[in-house]
XYZ file of C-alpha atoms in Angstrom:
550
model
C -2.647 -74.769 -20.180
C -4.249 -72.754 -17.758
C -1.070 -71.982 -15.883
C 0.734 -70.941 -18.782
C -1.929 -68.318 -19.919
C -1.647 -67.181 -16.267
C 1.929 -66.699 -16.057
C 1.673 -64.752 -19.687
C -1.019 -62.430 -18.480
C 1.206 -61.702 -15.201
C 4.105 -60.843 -17.165
C 1.971 -58.834 -19.545
C 0.509 -56.864 -16.689
C 4.062 -56.355 -15.260
C 5.196 -55.116 -18.564
C 2.141 -52.635 -18.622
C 2.803 -51.398 -15.275
C 6.695 -50.573 -15.829
C 5.607 -48.621 -18.833
C 5.024 -45.182 -18.250
C 1.909 -43.311 -19.360
C 1.875 -40.293 -21.697
C 1.562 -37.818 -18.875
C 4.262 -39.203 -17.178
C 6.518 -39.466 -20.214
C 5.701 -35.751 -20.717
C 6.633 -34.752 -17.346
C 9.936 -36.662 -17.573
C 10.397 -34.914 -20.866
C 10.165 -31.632 -19.433
C 12.140 -32.523 -16.259
C 14.948 -33.552 -18.638
C 15.007 -29.920 -20.105
C 13.684 -27.429 -17.295
C 14.520 -29.255 -14.026
C 10.817 -29.136 -12.885
C 11.184 -32.112 -10.551
C 13.636 -30.553 -8.352
C 12.170 -27.007 -8.466
C 8.782 -28.274 -7.552
C 10.026 -30.343 -4.613
C 11.775 -27.567 -3.129
C 9.229 -25.087 -3.493
C 5.841 -26.875 -3.411
C 6.033 -27.460 0.490
C 7.206 -24.379 1.133
C 5.667 -23.234 4.615
C 3.740 -19.914 4.627
C 2.616 -18.296 8.253
C -0.902 -17.598 8.542
C -2.501 -14.168 9.600
C -5.478 -12.349 8.507
C -3.139 -9.175 7.624
C -1.272 -11.346 4.970
C -4.379 -11.414 3.108
C -4.226 -7.858 1.982
C -1.594 -8.431 -0.585
C -3.876 -11.264 -1.919
C -6.713 -8.787 -2.318
C -4.521 -6.550 -4.321
C -3.403 -9.379 -6.595
C -6.845 -10.901 -6.920
C -8.343 -7.610 -7.634
C -6.013 -6.788 -10.331
C -6.688 -10.185 -12.124
C -10.169 -9.105 -12.000
C -8.912 -5.813 -13.567
C -7.292 -7.672 -16.576
C -10.202 -9.958 -17.109
C -12.974 -7.025 -17.245
C -10.635 -4.743 -19.075
C -10.024 -7.394 -21.781
C -13.749 -7.426 -22.212
C -14.424 -3.498 -22.378
C -11.523 -3.290 -24.782
C -13.531 -5.134 -27.311
C -16.216 -2.563 -27.639
C -14.418 0.861 -26.665
C -13.364 3.204 -29.470
C -10.507 5.548 -28.386
C -11.471 8.318 -30.749
C -11.801 11.943 -30.449
C -13.793 12.362 -33.660
C -17.066 14.099 -32.810
C -20.533 12.671 -33.661
C -23.950 13.324 -32.942
C -25.435 10.866 -30.394
C -28.521 8.735 -31.457
C -28.560 5.606 -29.117
C -30.691 4.162 -26.405
C -30.250 6.871 -23.660
C -32.657 9.365 -24.799
C -32.107 12.527 -22.711
C -28.686 12.736 -24.902
C -30.160 12.338 -28.162
C -28.914 15.074 -30.581
C -26.185 16.055 -28.528
C -22.334 16.503 -30.043
C -19.928 14.192 -28.324
C -16.698 12.120 -29.129
C -16.809 8.772 -30.318
C -15.115 7.476 -27.147
C -18.224 8.943 -25.046
C -20.473 7.435 -27.252
C -18.731 4.016 -27.216
C -18.987 4.345 -23.306
C -22.809 4.824 -23.394
C -23.280 2.147 -25.955
C -21.057 -0.394 -23.592
C -23.310 1.095 -20.440
C -26.642 0.631 -22.517
C -26.567 -1.626 -25.406
C -23.534 -4.305 -25.051
C -24.976 -7.109 -22.783
C -23.060 -7.277 -19.425
C -21.417 -3.872 -20.373
C -22.522 -1.851 -17.487
C -21.816 -4.593 -14.982
C -18.471 -4.899 -16.604
C -17.455 -1.381 -16.442
C -18.860 -1.113 -12.671
C -16.930 -4.199 -11.609
C -13.784 -2.874 -13.454
C -14.261 0.747 -11.720
C -14.754 -0.884 -8.322
C -11.871 -3.390 -8.819
C -9.721 -0.289 -9.465
C -10.653 1.286 -6.417
C -10.087 -1.907 -4.217
C -6.799 -2.643 -6.015
C -5.103 0.646 -4.966
C -6.646 0.445 -1.506
C -5.433 -2.793 -0.815
C -2.065 -1.822 -2.175
C -1.704 1.043 0.071
C -3.274 -1.034 3.016
C -0.763 -3.680 2.358
C 2.429 -1.367 2.202
C 0.990 -0.013 5.367
C 1.003 -3.213 7.059
C 4.436 -3.642 5.565
C 5.532 -0.366 7.185
C 4.258 -0.576 10.720
C 5.578 -4.220 11.311
C 9.037 -3.637 9.504
C 8.590 -6.192 6.938
C 10.557 -3.878 4.455
C 13.950 -4.478 6.426
C 16.795 -6.638 4.891
C 16.352 -8.634 2.433
C 13.232 -7.028 1.351
C 14.167 -3.603 0.496
C 14.151 -4.028 -3.055
C 10.578 -5.876 -2.804
C 9.549 -2.635 -0.873
C 10.724 -0.486 -3.942
C 8.851 -2.998 -6.228
C 5.570 -2.626 -4.142
C 6.155 1.009 -4.077
C 6.267 1.516 -7.941
C 3.354 -0.916 -8.312
C 1.067 1.559 -6.046
C 2.452 4.717 -8.302
C 1.664 2.707 -11.480
C -1.771 1.722 -9.845
C -2.311 5.486 -9.558
C -1.092 6.438 -12.796
C -3.288 3.793 -14.612
C -6.404 4.516 -12.392
C -5.724 8.146 -13.669
C -5.587 7.191 -17.168
C -8.619 5.049 -17.390
C -10.705 7.602 -15.378
C -10.265 9.963 -18.348
C -11.007 7.676 -21.193
C -14.720 8.152 -21.359
C -14.324 11.834 -22.135
C -17.458 12.464 -20.122
C -17.667 15.939 -18.333
C -16.213 14.679 -14.805
C -13.207 13.085 -16.535
C -12.405 15.870 -18.743
C -12.400 18.070 -15.837
C -9.813 15.830 -14.185
C -7.710 16.254 -17.468
C -7.812 19.692 -17.686
C -6.885 19.607 -14.008
C -3.772 17.650 -14.899
C -2.784 19.827 -17.976
C -2.955 22.990 -15.909
C -0.321 21.282 -13.328
C 1.793 20.119 -16.115
C 1.636 23.703 -17.474
C 2.889 25.054 -14.256
C 6.462 23.175 -14.371
C 9.012 25.904 -14.863
C 10.903 26.190 -18.550
C 9.959 22.844 -19.826
C 5.905 22.745 -18.847
C 4.924 23.937 -22.052
C 6.542 21.465 -24.130
C 5.449 18.707 -21.826
C 1.919 19.759 -22.275
C 2.255 19.915 -26.016
C 4.025 16.599 -26.111
C 1.347 14.655 -24.082
C -1.841 16.267 -25.457
C -0.680 16.683 -29.105
C -1.162 20.491 -28.831
C -3.343 23.101 -27.161
C -5.912 21.524 -24.775
C -7.864 19.191 -25.297
C -6.276 18.311 -28.520
C -7.389 15.860 -31.034
C -5.124 12.790 -30.148
C -5.217 12.717 -26.348
C -7.586 9.758 -26.131
C -6.087 7.774 -28.907
C -2.434 8.342 -26.944
C -3.687 7.523 -23.432
C -5.454 4.235 -24.625
C -2.554 1.933 -25.458
C -0.615 3.514 -22.450
C -3.811 2.379 -20.313
C -4.267 -1.184 -21.825
C -0.758 -2.138 -22.834
C 2.186 -0.237 -21.337
C 1.037 0.405 -17.685
C -0.581 -3.245 -17.369
C 2.555 -4.881 -19.017
C 4.791 -3.057 -16.658
C 2.320 -3.904 -13.427
C 2.346 -7.654 -14.749
C 6.145 -7.746 -15.033
C 6.517 -6.283 -11.378
C 3.946 -8.525 -9.819
C 5.860 -11.599 -11.005
C 9.225 -10.292 -9.738
C 7.542 -9.342 -6.659
C 5.767 -12.716 -5.971
C 9.140 -14.725 -6.832
C 10.981 -12.519 -4.195
C 8.395 -13.205 -1.755
C 8.564 -17.022 -2.543
C 12.623 -16.676 -2.586
C 12.585 -14.893 0.890
C 11.349 -16.544 3.934
C 7.845 -15.173 4.573
C 7.838 -12.912 7.321
C 5.885 -13.807 10.299
C 4.684 -12.165 13.702
C 6.630 -12.848 16.961
C 5.519 -15.983 19.053
C 6.844 -19.451 20.236
C 9.074 -21.173 17.717
C 9.038 -17.981 15.308
C 12.535 -17.221 14.928
C 14.820 -15.577 12.196
C 15.784 -19.107 10.905
C 12.439 -20.960 11.380
C 8.794 -20.423 9.906
C 5.401 -21.846 11.686
C 2.774 -22.352 9.340
C 1.153 -24.457 6.599
C 2.536 -25.772 3.225
C 1.966 -24.076 -0.173
C 0.720 -27.251 -1.329
C -2.130 -28.059 -0.525
C -3.227 -26.132 2.361
C -2.224 -22.527 1.040
C -3.053 -23.070 -2.690
C -6.640 -24.053 -1.468
C -7.119 -21.207 0.794
C -5.835 -19.015 -2.094
C -8.208 -20.375 -4.612
C -11.303 -20.044 -2.327
C -10.411 -16.338 -1.382
C -9.757 -15.477 -5.020
C -13.381 -16.383 -5.756
C -14.544 -14.637 -2.561
C -12.896 -11.299 -3.664
C -14.248 -11.865 -7.374
C -17.666 -12.130 -5.827
C -17.675 -9.466 -3.807
C -16.443 -7.115 -6.514
C -19.195 -8.781 -8.700
C -21.909 -8.017 -6.012
C -20.433 -4.405 -5.740
C -20.651 -3.953 -9.551
C -24.202 -5.241 -9.510
C -25.729 -3.154 -6.677
C -23.697 -0.246 -6.101
C -23.469 2.663 -8.990
C -20.104 4.104 -9.741
C -19.235 6.958 -12.209
C -22.435 7.308 -14.101
C -21.117 8.967 -17.040
C -24.441 9.562 -18.699
C -25.565 11.990 -15.783
C -22.712 14.164 -16.466
C -22.843 14.527 -20.138
C -19.965 14.760 -22.741
C -16.836 16.926 -21.862
C -16.970 20.700 -23.192
C -14.242 23.050 -22.189
C -16.663 25.897 -21.221
C -18.333 23.533 -18.906
C -17.409 21.825 -15.265
C -19.532 19.788 -12.846
C -20.423 20.712 -9.788
C -18.698 18.933 -6.750
C -15.974 17.408 -9.517
C -13.773 14.862 -7.539
C -10.985 12.411 -8.458
C -10.829 8.885 -7.185
C -9.897 9.175 -3.490
C -6.115 7.918 -4.146
C -5.782 11.117 -6.235
C -7.594 13.309 -3.606
C -3.990 13.944 -1.717
C -2.929 15.844 -5.028
C -5.919 17.671 -5.446
C -6.193 18.746 -1.821
C -2.553 20.259 -1.886
C -3.489 22.354 -4.802
C -6.797 23.609 -3.894
C -5.648 24.879 -0.276
C -2.320 26.643 -1.919
C -2.678 30.292 -1.995
C -2.898 31.276 -5.558
C 0.738 32.740 -5.689
C 2.298 34.014 -9.364
C 5.550 35.377 -10.103
C 6.124 37.354 -13.315
C 9.879 37.706 -14.349
C 11.254 38.853 -17.611
C 8.392 38.392 -19.449
C 7.584 34.730 -18.266
C 4.802 33.894 -15.425
C 5.730 31.384 -13.002
C 2.827 29.830 -10.711
C 4.323 28.472 -7.635
C 0.660 28.119 -6.365
C 0.368 25.357 -8.495
C 3.820 23.867 -9.079
C 4.897 23.530 -5.456
C 1.917 21.087 -4.291
C 1.997 19.438 -7.805
C 5.859 18.815 -6.770
C 5.206 17.871 -3.219
C 2.818 14.976 -4.109
C 5.946 13.063 -5.940
C 8.552 14.165 -3.473
C 6.207 12.696 -0.452
C 5.891 9.423 -2.520
C 9.813 9.140 -3.029
C 10.320 9.536 0.660
C 8.095 6.853 1.726
C 9.813 4.877 -1.105
C 13.170 5.175 0.103
C 12.197 4.680 3.817
C 13.797 1.539 4.326
C 17.300 2.553 2.983
C 16.980 5.611 5.437
C 16.395 3.490 8.368
C 18.809 1.105 7.609
C 21.368 4.003 7.406
C 20.129 5.240 10.739
C 20.548 1.814 12.509
C 23.310 0.627 10.718
C 21.804 -2.841 10.998
C 23.013 -5.225 8.010
C 21.318 -8.608 9.456
C 18.153 -10.197 7.574
C 14.996 -9.832 9.516
C 12.311 -12.322 9.103
C 10.188 -11.868 12.395
C 8.042 -8.614 12.359
C 7.734 -5.808 14.993
C 4.677 -5.029 17.040
C 3.725 -1.528 15.886
C 4.163 -0.311 19.649
C 7.775 -1.671 19.947
C 8.730 1.219 17.099
C 7.029 4.131 18.434
C 8.910 6.677 16.191
C 8.369 4.457 12.884
C 4.670 3.882 13.859
C 4.197 7.698 14.627
C 5.401 8.692 10.951
C 3.233 6.523 9.460
C 0.145 7.673 11.209
C 1.183 11.346 10.832
C 1.364 10.365 7.022
C -2.121 9.088 7.039
C -3.519 12.070 9.222
C -1.888 14.322 6.470
C -3.488 12.224 3.578
C -6.572 12.568 5.585
C -6.445 16.304 6.087
C -5.507 16.836 1.934
C -8.370 14.543 1.430
C -10.900 17.006 3.005
C -9.243 19.797 1.257
C -9.452 18.128 -2.204
C -13.313 17.909 -1.223
C -13.854 21.172 0.354
C -16.853 22.031 -1.796
C -18.512 18.813 -1.128
C -17.916 19.107 2.630
C -19.219 22.984 2.586
C -22.421 21.925 0.673
C -23.128 18.718 2.965
C -22.048 20.055 6.389
C -23.057 23.837 5.504
C -20.120 25.173 6.161
C -18.026 27.959 4.684
C -15.847 26.936 1.982
C -13.332 29.488 3.053
C -13.388 28.411 6.651
C -12.550 24.800 5.518
C -9.747 25.627 3.225
C -8.146 27.981 6.024
C -8.745 24.848 8.611
C -6.837 22.706 5.830
C -4.086 24.974 5.361
C -3.297 25.201 9.275
C -4.146 21.617 9.879
C -1.548 20.696 7.398
C 1.244 21.785 9.727
C -0.283 20.720 12.852
C -2.407 17.648 12.696
C 0.702 15.501 11.570
C 2.747 16.745 14.493
C -0.001 15.970 16.746
C -0.769 12.695 15.345
C 2.977 11.639 15.810
C 3.013 12.593 19.201
C 0.061 11.136 20.373
C 0.906 8.036 18.763
C 4.434 7.805 20.142
C 2.922 8.291 23.728
C 0.132 5.357 23.251
C 2.889 3.063 22.042
C 4.889 3.919 25.007
C 1.893 3.259 27.272
C 1.394 -0.052 25.714
C 5.176 -0.811 25.850
C 4.665 -0.129 29.780
C 1.732 -2.248 30.032
C 3.378 -5.235 28.488
C 6.195 -4.763 31.089
C 3.890 -4.518 33.881
C 2.280 -7.671 32.438
C 5.572 -9.651 32.307
C 6.516 -8.563 35.753
C 3.508 -8.706 37.652
C 1.057 -10.922 35.660
C -2.501 -10.444 34.337
C -5.133 -8.955 36.069
C -7.907 -11.019 37.047
C -10.327 -8.680 38.689
C -10.118 -10.787 41.930
C -9.990 -8.901 45.079
C -8.482 -10.319 48.042
C -8.214 -9.333 51.694
C -4.875 -9.742 53.385
C -4.662 -10.837 57.254
C -3.524 -7.434 57.970
C -6.549 -5.979 56.548
C -5.038 -4.740 53.288
C -7.012 -5.318 50.015
C -4.887 -6.237 47.090
C -5.970 -7.593 43.256
C -4.943 -11.358 42.319
C -2.572 -11.327 39.383
C -2.223 -14.500 37.194
C 1.191 -14.884 36.102
C 1.644 -15.339 32.029
C 2.268 -18.504 30.255
C 5.957 -19.026 28.905
C 4.419 -18.333 25.268
C 2.865 -15.030 26.372
C 6.052 -13.855 27.831
C 8.234 -14.840 24.963
C 5.774 -12.889 22.654
C 6.042 -9.882 24.610
C 10.065 -9.929 25.093
C 11.030 -10.999 21.993
C 11.681 -7.825 20.113
C 15.220 -6.091 20.118
C 15.953 -2.873 21.521
C 18.850 -1.232 19.661
C 21.281 1.414 20.906
C 21.569 4.699 19.293
C 24.342 5.335 17.338
C 27.114 7.337 18.890
C 29.451 9.238 17.565
C 31.947 8.632 20.615
C 34.607 11.107 22.142
C 35.412 13.981 20.000
C 38.925 14.095 21.037
C 41.092 10.902 20.724
C 43.663 9.590 23.259
C 46.404 11.818 21.980
C 44.513 15.017 22.615
C 43.591 15.583 18.773
C 40.222 16.568 17.880
C 38.612 13.525 15.496
C 36.776 14.905 12.415
C 33.424 14.253 12.289
C 31.165 14.488 9.376
C 27.975 16.284 9.138
C 26.238 12.935 7.977
C 27.456 11.112 11.277
C 26.142 13.990 13.395
C 22.639 13.859 11.445
C 22.846 10.009 11.821
C 23.337 10.179 15.717
C 20.529 12.818 16.319
C 18.186 10.642 14.295
C 19.261 7.371 15.935
C 18.834 8.939 19.318
C 15.404 10.236 18.400
C 14.291 6.772 17.144
C 16.052 4.562 19.957
C 16.930 7.074 22.682
C 15.363 6.574 26.240
C 12.389 9.115 25.146
C 11.681 6.319 22.348
C 11.373 3.080 23.925
C 10.740 1.613 27.589
C 13.178 -0.884 28.816
C 12.094 -4.664 28.677
C 12.310 -6.474 31.893
C 15.284 -8.244 32.459
C 15.484 -11.660 34.125
C 16.787 -10.518 37.480
C 13.747 -8.059 37.764
C 11.156 -10.930 36.941
C 13.204 -13.336 39.349
C 13.135 -10.828 42.093
C 9.536 -10.133 41.933
C 8.398 -13.460 41.666
C 10.630 -15.137 44.313
C 8.937 -16.264 47.685
C 6.594 -13.559 49.297
C 6.646 -11.356 46.235
C 4.623 -13.817 44.355
C 0.965 -12.303 43.662
């Protein structure tokens, strides 16, 4: 009796073990329709290399998520209305002042909504960190050549995200309708008006009439909270999919080649680190929002067309465009009863032109090099002196124009003449980028020479030895194979050559202007003056053989 019961129990237990649970059944059902098992097996163990600079992209992603979360909270209380009201609220210095409902609701969020001021400040700080992290991330991609095939399209997506982030920051900055943001909107309105022929039509279309218009805030609001974030969410998703699809780039080193990746698996290592890093970024932004005041709209007051704040400055990422316009001479041209304002239009047009050049750079470099191979190993910036010099030149131009955009602040804080600062910026715009390019290129070439000497002669130890002849010499320690591989792994492309202009039959070849331009640019990027030749195997063996060993 006991044995029979035991056998029945064993059989029942085995049946229960073979019966899948509800979760497993759901997973099997989903896999039969979506193919999730094969997808997870192929990607969840994907290897990601580890380097601190890769976290810059994560900072931008996580700050964007913080922006979405805090923006949803603020949306519940903000009223995008230009209707005028008389304020009677918690901030007594503004009681009885005429203002728009948008500005009043911003004050209510700041003083009456629980946690409203904290959310406002976290939102603003997250916006600044978001754009900063995106720009820094793109600089890392640029200086290391991570934009090369097959990632040119992903560079364009990242560039578009940066542009959308700047525009989203401008629209959000303008919504509260305080005196500072209203001054920035007036600046944008004047810049749009300067566009020849269509400027007035565009301004009327965007603002709904003469500035400031009655519908501008209501029009700007859905663009800021729906259109631009929706586009950015889609681009972020596509950007991450392409990052996942392509092998992740990695810095040169032992075992790191175009067909192999050295790093940690996506699950569980990378996901655990990424999750912890998200909460770290969120925590830092929360601390910044709690202890560092930003954009105190109550101190500026409501916008009035006849007033302007002293020291009115946009957020830093728009200082480039403002600096261009501030230092440009106030030129005007009157033709056939129409006034053209090149003093505003030229710098207004230069900003997008410079940004477009940055967006197209991967395709320009690919055309110059003619390289159609895939690249998964990054360049050390010193090994691409011309590219690195161009990047530093752009950064220096941005810094100079940022000074021009804040010339009044610089003048008051450093007790300088604003005219002196303006003329300094006008000259520095042309001089500083050239000097930055030349100095950076020479530094890169110097670092290449140092790497060459380290490979051939070893590392300086600081130990001085006296030879039997009485000569003093410093002892050099040879580098390891891994160190030598890292210093010599990079390629050194040869410049593009047009070839002989006359063929074997004495007939002159037809050379297109584009070929001549490509040859000149190629010589500038990869010619003898742009790179130091790597040490050869023969040179290394000659120096390290017999008595030549250090």
